[in-house]
JSON list of C-alpha atoms in Angstrom, two decimals:
[
{"chain": "D", "resi": 1, "resn": "MET", "atom": "CA", "xyz": [-56.58, 47.31, 81.01]},
{"chain": "D", "resi": 2, "resn": "ALA", "atom": "CA", "xyz": [-53.47, 48.90, 82.43]},
{"chain": "D", "resi": 3, "resn": "SER", "atom": "CA", "xyz": [-52.29, 45.67, 84.03]},
{"chain": "D", "resi": 4, "resn": "SER", "atom": "CA", "xyz": [-52.42, 43.97, 80.64]},
{"chain": "D", "resi": 5, "resn": "GLY", "atom": "CA", "xyz": [-50.64, 46.71, 78.76]},
{"chain": "D", "resi": 6, "resn": "TRP", "atom": "CA", "xyz": [-53.63, 48.66, 77.47]},
{"chain": "D", "resi": 7, "resn": "THR", "atom": "CA", "xyz": [-52.37, 52.06, 78.56]},
{"chain": "D", "resi": 8, "resn": "GLY", "atom": "CA", "xyz": [-54.38, 54.86, 77.07]},
{"chain": "D", "resi": 9, "resn": "TYR", "atom": "CA", "xyz": [-58.08, 54.16, 76.91]},
{"chain": "D", "resi": 10, "resn": "GLU", "atom": "CA", "xyz": [-58.60, 54.06, 80.67]},
{"chain": "D", "resi": 11, "resn": "THR", "atom": "CA", "xyz": [-56.76, 57.36, 81.10]},
{"chain": "D", "resi": 12, "resn": "ARG", "atom": "CA", "xyz": [-58.17, 59.04, 78.00]},
{"chain": "D", "resi": 13, "resn": "PHE", "atom": "CA", "xyz": [-61.72, 58.56, 79.31]},
{"chain": "D", "resi": 14, "resn": "SER", "atom": "CA", "xyz": [-61.05, 59.11, 82.99]},
{"chain": "D", "resi": 15, "resn": "ASP", "atom": "CA", "xyz": [-63.09, 62.32, 83.29]},
{"chain": "D", "resi": 16, "resn": "GLU", "atom": "CA", "xyz": [-66.64, 63.33, 82.47]},
{"chain": "D", "resi": 17, "resn": "LYS", "atom": "CA", "xyz": [-65.73, 65.86, 79.79]},
{"chain": "D", "resi": 18, "resn": "SER", "atom": "CA", "xyz": [-63.78, 63.39, 77.67]},
{"chain": "D", "resi": 19, "resn": "VAL", "atom": "CA", "xyz": [-66.71, 60.97, 77.74]},
{"chain": "D", "resi": 20, "resn": "ARG", "atom": "CA", "xyz": [-69.19, 63.70, 76.81]},
{"chain": "D", "resi": 21, "resn": "ASP", "atom": "CA", "xyz": [-66.94, 64.69, 73.89]},
{"chain": "D", "resi": 22, "resn": "TYR", "atom": "CA", "xyz": [-66.91, 61.09, 72.70]},
{"chain": "D", "resi": 23, "resn": "VAL", "atom": "CA", "xyz": [-70.68, 60.79, 72.97]},
{"chain": "D", "resi": 24, "resn": "ARG", "atom": "CA", "xyz": [-71.07, 63.96, 70.90]},
{"chain": "D", "resi": 25, "resn": "LEU", "atom": "CA", "xyz": [-69.33, 62.23, 67.99]},
{"chain": "D", "resi": 26, "resn": "TYR", "atom": "CA", "xyz": [-72.65, 60.43, 67.49]},
{"chain": "D", "resi": 27, "resn": "ASP", "atom": "CA", "xyz": [-74.84, 63.53, 67.59]},
{"chain": "D", "resi": 28, "resn": "LYS", "atom": "CA", "xyz": [-77.58, 63.46, 64.98]},
{"chain": "D", "resi": 29, "resn": "GLY", "atom": "CA", "xyz": [-76.24, 64.51, 61.60]},
{"chain": "D", "resi": 30, "resn": "SER", "atom": "CA", "xyz": [-72.62, 63.65, 62.36]},
{"chain": "D", "resi": 31, "resn": "HIS", "atom": "CA", "xyz": [-70.58, 61.31, 60.16]},
{"chain": "D", "resi": 32, "resn": "ASP", "atom": "CA", "xyz": [-70.31, 58.70, 62.92]},
{"chain": "D", "resi": 33, "resn": "ASP", "atom": "CA", "xyz": [-74.08, 58.85, 63.41]},
{"chain": "D", "resi": 34, "resn": "TYR", "atom": "CA", "xyz": [-74.50, 58.29, 59.67]},
{"chain": "D", "resi": 35, "resn": "ILE", "atom": "CA", "xyz": [-72.31, 55.16, 59.75]},
{"chain": "D", "resi": 36, "resn": "TRP", "atom": "CA", "xyz": [-74.18, 53.92, 62.81]},
{"chain": "D", "resi": 37, "resn": "SER", "atom": "CA", "xyz": [-77.50, 54.45, 61.02]},
{"chain": "D", "resi": 38, "resn": "LEU", "atom": "CA", "xyz": [-76.27, 51.95, 58.41]},
{"chain": "D", "resi": 39, "resn": "GLU", "atom": "CA", "xyz": [-74.89, 49.42, 60.88]},
{"chain": "D", "resi": 40, "resn": "ARG", "atom": "CA", "xyz": [-77.61, 49.53, 63.50]},
{"chain": "D", "resi": 41, "resn": "PRO", "atom": "CA", "xyz": [-80.50, 47.91, 61.54]},
{"chain": "D", "resi": 42, "resn": "VAL", "atom": "CA", "xyz": [-78.24, 45.09, 60.37]},
{"chain": "D", "resi": 43, "resn": "LEU", "atom": "CA", "xyz": [-77.12, 44.39, 63.94]},
{"chain": "D", "resi": 44, "resn": "VAL", "atom": "CA", "xyz": [-80.60, 44.63, 65.47]},
{"chain": "D", "resi": 45, "resn": "GLU", "atom": "CA", "xyz": [-82.15, 42.39, 62.83]},
{"chain": "D", "resi": 46, "resn": "ALA", "atom": "CA", "xyz": [-79.43, 39.75, 63.27]},
{"chain": "D", "resi": 47, "resn": "LEU", "atom": "CA", "xyz": [-79.97, 39.67, 67.04]},
{"chain": "D", "resi": 48, "resn": "ARG", "atom": "CA", "xyz": [-83.74, 39.59, 66.60]},
{"chain": "D", "resi": 49, "resn": "ARG", "atom": "CA", "xyz": [-83.42, 36.52, 64.37]},
{"chain": "D", "resi": 50, "resn": "GLU", "atom": "CA", "xyz": [-81.00, 34.90, 66.81]},
{"chain": "D", "resi": 51, "resn": "ARG", "atom": "CA", "xyz": [-83.40, 35.41, 69.70]},
{"chain": "D", "resi": 52, "resn": "GLU", "atom": "CA", "xyz": [-86.30, 34.09, 67.60]},
{"chain": "D", "resi": 53, "resn": "ARG", "atom": "CA", "xyz": [-84.31, 30.96, 66.79]},
{"chain": "D", "resi": 54, "resn": "ARG", "atom": "CA", "xyz": [-83.21, 30.33, 70.35]},
{"chain": "D", "resi": 55, "resn": "GLY", "atom": "CA", "xyz": [-86.22, 31.63, 72.26]},
{"chain": "D", "resi": 56, "resn": "ARG", "atom": "CA", "xyz": [-83.97, 33.55, 74.66]},
{"chain": "D", "resi": 57, "resn": "LEU", "atom": "CA", "xyz": [-80.83, 35.63, 74.23]},
{"chain": "D", "resi": 58, "resn": "ARG", "atom": "CA", "xyz": [-78.16, 36.73, 76.72]},
{"chain": "D", "resi": 59, "resn": "LEU", "atom": "CA", "xyz": [-75.78, 39.29, 75.28]},
{"chain": "D", "resi": 60, "resn": "LEU", "atom": "CA", "xyz": [-72.43, 40.68, 76.36]},
{"chain": "D", "resi": 61, "resn": "ASP", "atom": "CA", "xyz": [-71.34, 44.01, 74.88]},
{"chain": "D", "resi": 62, "resn": "PHE", "atom": "CA", "xyz": [-67.59, 44.00, 75.38]},
{"chain": "D", "resi": 63, "resn": "ALA", "atom": "CA", "xyz": [-65.91, 47.42, 75.58]},
{"chain": "D", "resi": 64, "resn": "CYS", "atom": "CA", "xyz": [-69.40, 48.86, 75.79]},
{"chain": "D", "resi": 65, "resn": "GLY", "atom": "CA", "xyz": [-68.25, 52.48, 76.05]},
{"chain": "D", "resi": 66, "resn": "ALA", "atom": "CA", "xyz": [-71.09, 54.89, 76.72]},
{"chain": "D", "resi": 67, "resn": "GLY", "atom": "CA", "xyz": [-73.76, 52.29, 76.01]},
{"chain": "D", "resi": 68, "resn": "ARG", "atom": "CA", "xyz": [-74.63, 52.96, 72.37]},
{"chain": "D", "resi": 69, "resn": "ILE", "atom": "CA", "xyz": [-74.90, 49.28, 71.43]},
{"chain": "D", "resi": 70, "resn": "LEU", "atom": "CA", "xyz": [-76.69, 48.29, 74.62]},
{"chain": "D", "resi": 71, "resn": "GLN", "atom": "CA", "xyz": [-79.31, 50.98, 74.14]},
{"chain": "D", "resi": 72, "resn": "ALA", "atom": "CA", "xyz": [-79.89, 49.98, 70.53]},
{"chain": "D", "resi": 73, "resn": "VAL", "atom": "CA", "xyz": [-80.45, 46.26, 71.14]},
{"chain": "D", "resi": 74, "resn": "GLU", "atom": "CA", "xyz": [-82.24, 46.13, 74.48]},
{"chain": "D", "resi": 75, "resn": "GLU", "atom": "CA", "xyz": [-85.62, 45.50, 72.83]},
{"chain": "D", "resi": 76, "resn": "VAL", "atom": "CA", "xyz": [-84.43, 42.30, 71.12]},
{"chain": "D", "resi": 77, "resn": "VAL", "atom": "CA", "xyz": [-82.31, 40.83, 73.94]},
{"chain": "D", "resi": 78, "resn": "ASP", "atom": "CA", "xyz": [-83.47, 39.27, 77.21]},
{"chain": "D", "resi": 79, "resn": "GLU", "atom": "CA", "xyz": [-80.37, 39.82, 79.35]},
{"chain": "D", "resi": 80, "resn": "LEU", "atom": "CA", "xyz": [-77.77, 42.52, 78.70]},
{"chain": "D", "resi": 81, "resn": "THR", "atom": "CA", "xyz": [-74.31, 42.85, 80.19]},
{"chain": "D", "resi": 82, "resn": "GLY", "atom": "CA", "xyz": [-71.92, 45.67, 79.35]},
{"chain": "D", "resi": 83, "resn": "LEU", "atom": "CA", "xyz": [-68.22, 45.63, 80.20]},
{"chain": "D", "resi": 84, "resn": "ASP", "atom": "CA", "xyz": [-65.76, 48.49, 79.99]},
{"chain": "D", "resi": 85, "resn": "ILE", "atom": "CA", "xyz": [-62.49, 49.41, 81.68]},
{"chain": "D", "resi": 86, "resn": "SER", "atom": "CA", "xyz": [-63.40, 53.10, 81.98]},
{"chain": "D", "resi": 87, "resn": "VAL", "atom": "CA", "xyz": [-65.46, 53.91, 85.07]},
{"chain": "D", "resi": 88, "resn": "GLN", "atom": "CA", "xyz": [-66.75, 57.11, 83.47]},
{"chain": "D", "resi": 89, "resn": "MET", "atom": "CA", "xyz": [-67.79, 55.29, 80.30]},
{"chain": "D", "resi": 90, "resn": "ALA", "atom": "CA", "xyz": [-69.54, 52.64, 82.40]},
{"chain": "D", "resi": 91, "resn": "ARG", "atom": "CA", "xyz": [-71.54, 55.30, 84.20]},
{"chain": "D", "resi": 92, "resn": "HIS", "atom": "CA", "xyz": [-72.80, 56.64, 80.90]},
{"chain": "D", "resi": 93, "resn": "ALA", "atom": "CA", "xyz": [-73.64, 53.12, 79.74]},
{"chain": "D", "resi": 94, "resn": "ALA", "atom": "CA", "xyz": [-75.67, 52.48, 82.88]},
{"chain": "D", "resi": 95, "resn": "ALA", "atom": "CA", "xyz": [-77.64, 55.68, 82.28]},
{"chain": "D", "resi": 96, "resn": "ALA", "atom": "CA", "xyz": [-78.15, 54.92, 78.58]},
{"chain": "D", "resi": 97, "resn": "SER", "atom": "CA", "xyz": [-79.37, 51.37, 79.18]},
{"chain": "D", "resi": 98, "resn": "PRO", "atom": "CA", "xyz": [-80.91, 50.91, 82.66]},
{"chain": "D", "resi": 99, "resn": "LYS", "atom": "CA", "xyz": [-81.88, 47.33, 81.75]},
{"chain": "D", "resi": 100, "resn": "SER", "atom": "CA", "xyz": [-78.23, 46.35, 81.45]},
{"chain": "D", "resi": 101, "resn": "THR", "atom": "CA", "xyz": [-75.83, 45.01, 84.04]},
{"chain": "D", "resi": 102, "resn": "ILE", "atom": "CA", "xyz": [-72.66, 47.09, 83.75]},
{"chain": "D", "resi": 103, "resn": "ARG", "atom": "CA", "xyz": [-69.27, 45.84, 84.92]},
{"chain": "D", "resi": 104, "resn": "THR", "atom": "CA", "xyz": [-65.95, 47.64, 85.04]},
{"chain": "D", "resi": 105, "resn": "GLY", "atom": "CA", "xyz": [-62.46, 46.17, 85.01]},
{"chain": "D", "resi": 106, "resn": "ASP", "atom": "CA", "xyz": [-59.82, 44.25, 83.07]},
{"chain": "D", "resi": 107, "resn": "VAL", "atom": "CA", "xyz": [-61.27, 41.15, 81.41]},
{"chain": "D", "resi": 108, "resn": "LEU", "atom": "CA", "xyz": [-57.83, 39.47, 81.33]},
{"chain": "D", "resi": 109, "resn": "THR", "atom": "CA", "xyz": [-57.10, 39.82, 85.04]},
{"chain": "D", "resi": 110, "resn": "ASP", "atom": "CA", "xyz": [-60.49, 40.20, 86.75]},
{"chain": "D", "resi": 111, "resn": "ASP", "atom": "CA", "xyz": [-63.32, 37.67, 87.02]},
{"chain": "D", "resi": 112, "resn": "LEU", "atom": "CA", "xyz": [-65.93, 39.68, 85.12]},
{"chain": "D", "resi": 113, "resn": "LEU", "atom": "CA", "xyz": [-67.57, 37.32, 82.62]},
{"chain": "D", "resi": 114, "resn": "SER", "atom": "CA", "xyz": [-70.25, 35.03, 83.98]},
{"chain": "D", "resi": 115, "resn": "GLY", "atom": "CA", "xyz": [-71.84, 33.67, 80.81]},
{"chain": "D", "resi": 116, "resn": "PRO", "atom": "CA", "xyz": [-72.35, 31.60, 78.93]},
{"chain": "D", "resi": 117, "resn": "TYR", "atom": "CA", "xyz": [-73.54, 34.23, 76.44]},
{"chain": "D", "resi": 118, "resn": "GLU", "atom": "CA", "xyz": [-75.51, 33.35, 73.34]},
{"chain": "D", "resi": 119, "resn": "ALA", "atom": "CA", "xyz": [-74.33, 36.56, 71.66]},
{"chain": "D", "resi": 120, "resn": "VAL", "atom": "CA", "xyz": [-71.40, 38.95, 72.12]},
{"chain": "D", "resi": 121, "resn": "THR", "atom": "CA", "xyz": [-70.86, 42.33, 70.45]},
{"chain": "D", "resi": 122, "resn": "VAL", "atom": "CA", "xyz": [-67.43, 43.96, 70.18]},
{"chain": "D", "resi": 123, "resn": "PHE", "atom": "CA", "xyz": [-67.43, 47.39, 68.52]},
{"chain": "D", "resi": 124, "resn": "ARG", "atom": "CA", "xyz": [-64.50, 49.77, 68.02]},
{"chain": "D", "resi": 125, "resn": "PHE", "atom": "CA", "xyz": [-62.15, 47.67, 70.16]},
{"chain": "D", "resi": 126, "resn": "PHE", "atom": "CA", "xyz": [-59.78, 45.61, 68.03]},
{"chain": "D", "resi": 127, "resn": "LEU", "atom": "CA", "xyz": [-58.50, 48.48, 65.92]},
{"chain": "D", "resi": 128, "resn": "ASN", "atom": "CA", "xyz": [-57.81, 50.57, 69.03]},
{"chain": "D", "resi": 129, "resn": "ALA", "atom": "CA", "xyz": [-56.37, 47.85, 71.28]},
{"chain": "D", "resi": 130, "resn": "PRO", "atom": "CA", "xyz": [-52.64, 47.01, 71.21]},
{"chain": "D", "resi": 131, "resn": "GLU", "atom": "CA", "xyz": [-51.96, 44.11, 68.89]},
{"chain": "D", "resi": 132, "resn": "GLU", "atom": "CA", "xyz": [-50.75, 41.86, 71.71]},
{"chain": "D", "resi": 133, "resn": "LEU", "atom": "CA", "xyz": [-54.13, 42.10, 73.47]},
{"chain": "D", "resi": 134, "resn": "ARG", "atom": "CA", "xyz": [-56.41, 41.27, 70.56]},
{"chain": "D", "resi": 135, "resn": "LEU", "atom": "CA", "xyz": [-56.06, 37.50, 70.56]},
{"chain": "D", "resi": 136, "resn": "PRO", "atom": "CA", "xyz": [-56.06, 37.03, 74.39]},
{"chain": "D", "resi": 137, "resn": "VAL", "atom": "CA", "xyz": [-59.25, 39.09, 74.65]},
{"chain": "D", "resi": 138, "resn": "LEU", "atom": "CA", "xyz": [-61.00, 37.08, 71.93]},
{"chain": "D", "resi": 139, "resn": "VAL", "atom": "CA", "xyz": [-59.90, 33.82, 73.55]},
{"chain": "D", "resi": 140, "resn": "LYS", "atom": "CA", "xyz": [-61.27, 34.99, 76.90]},
{"chain": "D", "resi": 141, "resn": "ILE", "atom": "CA", "xyz": [-64.58, 35.93, 75.31]},
{"chain": "D", "resi": 142, "resn": "ARG", "atom": "CA", "xyz": [-64.76, 32.55, 73.53]},
{"chain": "D", "resi": 143, "resn": "GLU", "atom": "CA", "xyz": [-64.34, 30.76, 76.87]},
{"chain": "D", "resi": 144, "resn": "HIS", "atom": "CA", "xyz": [-67.69, 32.22, 77.94]},
{"chain": "D", "resi": 145, "resn": "MET", "atom": "CA", "xyz": [-69.60, 31.24, 74.81]},
{"chain": "D", "resi": 146, "resn": "GLU", "atom": "CA", "xyz": [-71.01, 27.85, 73.92]},
{"chain": "D", "resi": 147, "resn": "PRO", "atom": "CA", "xyz": [-70.48, 26.39, 70.43]},
{"chain": "D", "resi": 148, "resn": "GLY", "atom": "CA", "xyz": [-72.86, 28.01, 67.97]},
{"chain": "D", "resi": 149, "resn": "SER", "atom": "CA", "xyz": [-73.09, 31.30, 69.86]},
{"chain": "D", "resi": 150, "resn": "LEU", "atom": "CA", "xyz": [-72.94, 34.48, 67.81]},
{"chain": "D", "resi": 151, "resn": "LEU", "atom": "CA", "xyz": [-70.11, 37.02, 67.84]},
{"chain": "D", "resi": 152, "resn": "VAL", "atom": "CA", "xyz": [-70.57, 40.38, 66.13]},
{"chain": "D", "resi": 153, "resn": "LEU", "atom": "CA", "xyz": [-67.56, 42.66, 65.80]},
{"chain": "D", "resi": 154, "resn": "ASN", "atom": "CA", "xyz": [-66.63, 45.63, 63.67]},
{"chain": "D", "resi": 155, "resn": "ASN", "atom": "CA", "xyz": [-63.47, 46.97, 62.12]},
{"chain": "D", "resi": 156, "resn": "HIS", "atom": "CA", "xyz": [-63.90, 50.71, 61.65]},
{"chain": "D", "resi": 157, "resn": "GLY", "atom": "CA", "xyz": [-60.63, 51.18, 59.77]},
{"chain": "D", "resi": 158, "resn": "HIS", "atom": "CA", "xyz": [-60.56, 48.56, 57.04]},
{"chain": "D", "resi": 159, "resn": "CYS", "atom": "CA", "xyz": [-57.63, 48.45, 54.64]},
{"chain": "D", "resi": 160, "resn": "PRO", "atom": "CA", "xyz": [-57.62, 48.70, 51.66]},
{"chain": "D", "resi": 161, "resn": "SER", "atom": "CA", "xyz": [-60.21, 51.43, 51.30]},
{"chain": "D", "resi": 162, "resn": "LEU", "atom": "CA", "xyz": [-60.36, 55.08, 50.28]},
{"chain": "D", "resi": 163, "resn": "ARG", "atom": "CA", "xyz": [-59.55, 55.89, 53.89]},
{"chain": "D", "resi": 164, "resn": "SER", "atom": "CA", "xyz": [-56.14, 54.34, 53.30]},
{"chain": "D", "resi": 165, "resn": "LEU", "atom": "CA", "xyz": [-55.45, 56.65, 50.39]},
{"chain": "D", "resi": 166, "resn": "VAL", "atom": "CA", "xyz": [-56.93, 59.85, 51.78]},
{"chain": "D", "resi": 167, "resn": "VAL", "atom": "CA", "xyz": [-56.01, 59.61, 55.46]},
{"chain": "D", "resi": 168, "resn": "ARG", "atom": "CA", "xyz": [-53.23, 57.07, 55.79]},
{"chain": "D", "resi": 169, "resn": "ALA", "atom": "CA", "xyz": [-50.92, 57.18, 52.79]},
{"chain": "D", "resi": 170, "resn": "PRO", "atom": "CA", "xyz": [-49.91, 60.89, 52.86]},
{"chain": "D", "resi": 171, "resn": "LYS", "atom": "CA", "xyz": [-48.70, 60.66, 56.47]},
{"chain": "D", "resi": 172, "resn": "PRO", "atom": "CA", "xyz": [-45.42, 59.32, 57.88]},
{"chain": "D", "resi": 173, "resn": "ARG", "atom": "CA", "xyz": [-45.80, 55.76, 59.15]},
{"chain": "D", "resi": 174, "resn": "GLN", "atom": "CA", "xyz": [-45.69, 56.75, 62.82]},
{"chain": "D", "resi": 175, "resn": "GLN", "atom": "CA", "xyz": [-48.56, 59.23, 62.33]},
{"chain": "D", "resi": 176, "resn": "ARG", "atom": "CA", "xyz": [-50.90, 56.96, 60.37]},
{"chain": "D", "resi": 177, "resn": "PRO", "atom": "CA", "xyz": [-54.16, 55.86, 61.97]},
{"chain": "D", "resi": 178, "resn": "ASN", "atom": "CA", "xyz": [-54.54, 52.17, 62.78]},
{"chain": "D", "resi": 179, "resn": "GLU", "atom": "CA", "xyz": [-56.03, 49.87, 60.17]},
{"chain": "D", "resi": 180, "resn": "LEU", "atom": "CA", "xyz": [-56.82, 46.17, 59.93]},
{"chain": "D", "resi": 181, "resn": "ARG", "atom": "CA", "xyz": [-57.06, 44.00, 56.85]},
{"chain": "D", "resi": 182, "resn": "HIS", "atom": "CA", "xyz": [-59.71, 41.34, 56.42]},
{"chain": "D", "resi": 183, "resn": "ARG", "atom": "CA", "xyz": [-57.08, 38.62, 56.59]},
{"chain": "D", "resi": 184, "resn": "ASP", "atom": "CA", "xyz": [-55.96, 39.93, 60.01]},
{"chain": "D", "resi": 185, "resn": "VAL", "atom": "CA", "xyz": [-59.49, 39.85, 61.39]},
{"chain": "D", "resi": 186, "resn": "ALA", "atom": "CA", "xyz": [-60.10, 36.42, 59.88]},
{"chain": "D", "resi": 187, "resn": "ALA", "atom": "CA", "xyz": [-56.91, 35.07, 61.45]},
{"chain": "D", "resi": 188, "resn": "LEU", "atom": "CA", "xyz": [-57.84, 36.44, 64.87]},
{"chain": "D", "resi": 189, "resn": "LEU", "atom": "CA", "xyz": [-61.27, 34.84, 64.68]},
{"chain": "D", "resi": 190, "resn": "HIS", "atom": "CA", "xyz": [-59.90, 31.50, 63.50]},
{"chain": "D", "resi": 191, "resn": "MET", "atom": "CA", "xyz": [-57.20, 31.32, 66.19]},
{"chain": "D", "resi": 192, "resn": "SER", "atom": "CA", "xyz": [-59.66, 32.15, 68.97]},
{"chain": "D", "resi": 193, "resn": "GLY", "atom": "CA", "xyz": [-62.26, 29.57, 67.97]},
{"chain": "D", "resi": 194, "resn": "PHE", "atom": "CA", "xyz": [-64.70, 31.35, 65.65]},
{"chain": "D", "resi": 195, "resn": "ARG", "atom": "CA", "xyz": [-65.90, 30.78, 62.10]},
{"chain": "D", "resi": 196, "resn": "ILE", "atom": "CA", "xyz": [-66.96, 33.75, 59.98]},
{"chain": "D", "resi": 197, "resn": "GLU", "atom": "CA", "xyz": [-70.57, 33.42, 58.90]},
{"chain": "D", "resi": 198, "resn": "ASP", "atom": "CA", "xyz": [-71.14, 36.75, 57.15]},
{"chain": "D", "resi": 199, "resn": "ARG", "atom": "CA", "xyz": [-69.50, 40.09, 56.55]},
{"chain": "D", "resi": 200, "resn": "TYR", "atom": "CA", "xyz": [-70.98, 43.48, 55.69]},
{"chain": "D", "resi": 201, "resn": "GLY", "atom": "CA", "xyz": [-69.29, 46.64, 54.47]},
{"chain": "D", "resi": 202, "resn": "PHE", "atom": "CA", "xyz": [-70.46, 50.20, 55.09]},
{"chain": "D", "resi": 203, "resn": "SER", "atom": "CA", "xyz": [-69.32, 53.57, 53.73]},
{"chain": "D", "resi": 204, "resn": "MET", "atom": "CA", "xyz": [-67.06, 53.90, 50.73]},
{"chain": "D", "resi": 205, "resn": "PHE", "atom": "CA", "xyz": [-65.94, 57.41, 51.60]},
{"chain": "D", "resi": 206, "resn": "PRO", "atom": "CA", "xyz": [-63.98, 58.69, 54.63]},
{"chain": "D", "resi": 207, "resn": "SER", "atom": "CA", "xyz": [-65.33, 61.57, 56.69]},
{"chain": "D", "resi": 208, "resn": "VAL", "atom": "CA", "xyz": [-62.86, 64.05, 55.16]},
{"chain": "D", "resi": 209, "resn": "LEU", "atom": "CA", "xyz": [-64.51, 63.58, 51.75]},
{"chain": "D", "resi": 210, "resn": "HIS", "atom": "CA", "xyz": [-67.94, 64.05, 53.29]},
{"chain": "D", "resi": 211, "resn": "ARG", "atom": "CA", "xyz": [-66.72, 67.42, 54.55]},
{"chain": "D", "resi": 212, "resn": "CYS", "atom": "CA", "xyz": [-65.31, 68.45, 51.16]},
{"chain": "D", "resi": 213, "resn": "LEU", "atom": "CA", "xyz": [-67.82, 67.01, 48.68]},
{"chain": "D", "resi": 214, "resn": "PRO", "atom": "CA", "xyz": [-71.64, 67.02, 48.45]},
{"chain": "D", "resi": 215, "resn": "ASP", "atom": "CA", "xyz": [-72.74, 64.83, 51.34]},
{"chain": "D", "resi": 216, "resn": "ARG", "atom": "CA", "xyz": [-76.01, 63.80, 49.74]},
{"chain": "D", "resi": 217, "resn": "ALA", "atom": "CA", "xyz": [-74.28, 62.49, 46.60]},
{"chain": "D", "resi": 218, "resn": "LEU", "atom": "CA", "xyz": [-71.76, 60.47, 48.63]},
{"chain": "D", "resi": 219, "resn": "ARG", "atom": "CA", "xyz": [-74.50, 58.92, 50.75]},
{"chain": "D", "resi": 220, "resn": "ALA", "atom": "CA", "xyz": [-76.46, 58.01, 47.63]},
{"chain": "D", "resi": 221, "resn": "ALA", "atom": "CA", "xyz": [-73.35, 56.32, 46.24]},
{"chain": "D", "resi": 222, "resn": "ASP", "atom": "CA", "xyz": [-72.94, 54.47, 49.55]},
{"chain": "D", "resi": 223, "resn": "GLY", "atom": "CA", "xyz": [-76.53, 53.28, 49.30]},
{"chain": "D", "resi": 224, "resn": "ALA", "atom": "CA", "xyz": [-76.00, 51.92, 45.81]},
{"chain": "D", "resi": 225, "resn": "ALA", "atom": "CA", "xyz": [-72.70, 50.25, 46.74]},
{"chain": "D", "resi": 226, "resn": "GLY", "atom": "CA", "xyz": [-74.31, 48.61, 49.76]},
{"chain": "D", "resi": 227, "resn": "SER", "atom": "CA", "xyz": [-77.32, 47.18, 47.95]},
{"chain": "D", "resi": 228, "resn": "PRO", "atom": "CA", "xyz": [-77.74, 43.39, 48.28]},
{"chain": "D", "resi": 229, "resn": "ILE", "atom": "CA", "xyz": [-76.72, 42.66, 44.68]},
{"chain": "D", "resi": 230, "resn": "ILE", "atom": "CA", "xyz": [-73.69, 44.94, 44.51]},
{"chain": "D", "resi": 231, "resn": "ARG", "atom": "CA", "xyz": [-72.32, 44.59, 48.05]},
{"chain": "D", "resi": 232, "resn": "ARG", "atom": "CA", "xyz": [-70.65, 41.26, 47.32]},
{"chain": "D", "resi": 233, "resn": "PHE", "atom": "CA", "xyz": [-68.31, 43.17, 44.99]},
{"chain": "D", "resi": 234, "resn": "THR", "atom": "CA", "xyz": [-67.93, 46.42, 46.95]},
{"chain": "D", "resi": 235, "resn": "ARG", "atom": "CA", "xyz": [-67.84, 45.30, 50.58]},
{"chain": "D", "resi": 236, "resn": "ARG", "atom": "CA", "xyz": [-64.09, 44.66, 50.53]},
{"chain": "D", "resi": 237, "resn": "LEU", "atom": "CA", "xyz": [-63.56, 48.35, 49.71]},
{"chain": "D", "resi": 238, "resn": "MET", "atom": "CA", "xyz": [-65.82, 49.68, 52.47]},
{"chain": "D", "resi": 239, "resn": "ILE", "atom": "CA", "xyz": [-64.20, 51.44, 55.43]},
{"chain": "D", "resi": 240, "resn": "GLU", "atom": "CA", "xyz": [-66.50, 49.99, 58.10]},
{"chain": "D", "resi": 241, "resn": "GLN", "atom": "CA", "xyz": [-66.61, 46.19, 58.24]},
{"chain": "D", "resi": 242, "resn": "LEU", "atom": "CA", "xyz": [-69.16, 44.25, 60.30]},
{"chain": "D", "resi": 243, "resn": "TYR", "atom": "CA", "xyz": [-68.43, 40.56, 60.98]},
{"chain": "D", "resi": 244, "resn": "PHE", "atom": "CA", "xyz": [-70.80, 37.83, 62.13]},
{"chain": "D", "resi": 245, "resn": "ALA", "atom": "CA", "xyz": [-69.03, 34.74, 63.42]},
{"chain": "D", "resi": 246, "resn": "ARG", "atom": "CA", "xyz": [-69.98, 31.53, 65.24]},
{"chain": "D", "resi": 247, "resn": "ALA", "atom": "CA", "xyz": [-68.16, 29.95, 68.14]},
{"chain": "D", "resi": 248, "resn": "VAL", "atom": "CA", "xyz": [-66.96, 26.50, 67.11]},
{"chain": "D", "resi": 249, "resn": "GLY", "atom": "CA", "xyz": [-66.31, 23.48, 69.30]}
]
């Protein structure tokens, strides 16, 4: 989205190698693959129920990247559209999910969203996008959703969490990774015309601890913390946050 001030993503993933390197982050056994293995069934089941309720489901995956989300949900969605600003990422998405319609461009300046969509997914975008683009993008998405439609987005750097202490706090402010608090996400959703319906948390421990401590023990602790009874108390400490919100009139 260079014309809107998003200067980085479209150049970072402008060649095939950079996209392949990104895709490899989700290789089987990796930490990102582990987090995705927790998120994926929750997302797929929510979309399956939404389709069952409506009878038909058209989904937009905004900032679709290499097509990970599209590929995962294509069995429970009738029409799939993926949108990304990176041409190279879009090519990978088209290969990963042949059933999807893939579009490339700047959602704020180009006419790319047809809609209306009954469901929209937005993964790994809001934490990475410049702050001044977050609200305009959500407003644009909301314009192409009818009241009651489902929005699913994630925040992969929630604060406060152990990630804040282990990765963020020891570094100078200018070197700290981006983070978003729940209140920031909630405010964005409210201002753009959405009401939070549910919120899930995944992974208590940052990847650096998984590299230093017994992985099996940490994953077992994650499983216990994410159980239905306990998650209401632990979700606010989880690094990965998954939001389900409804478009309001």
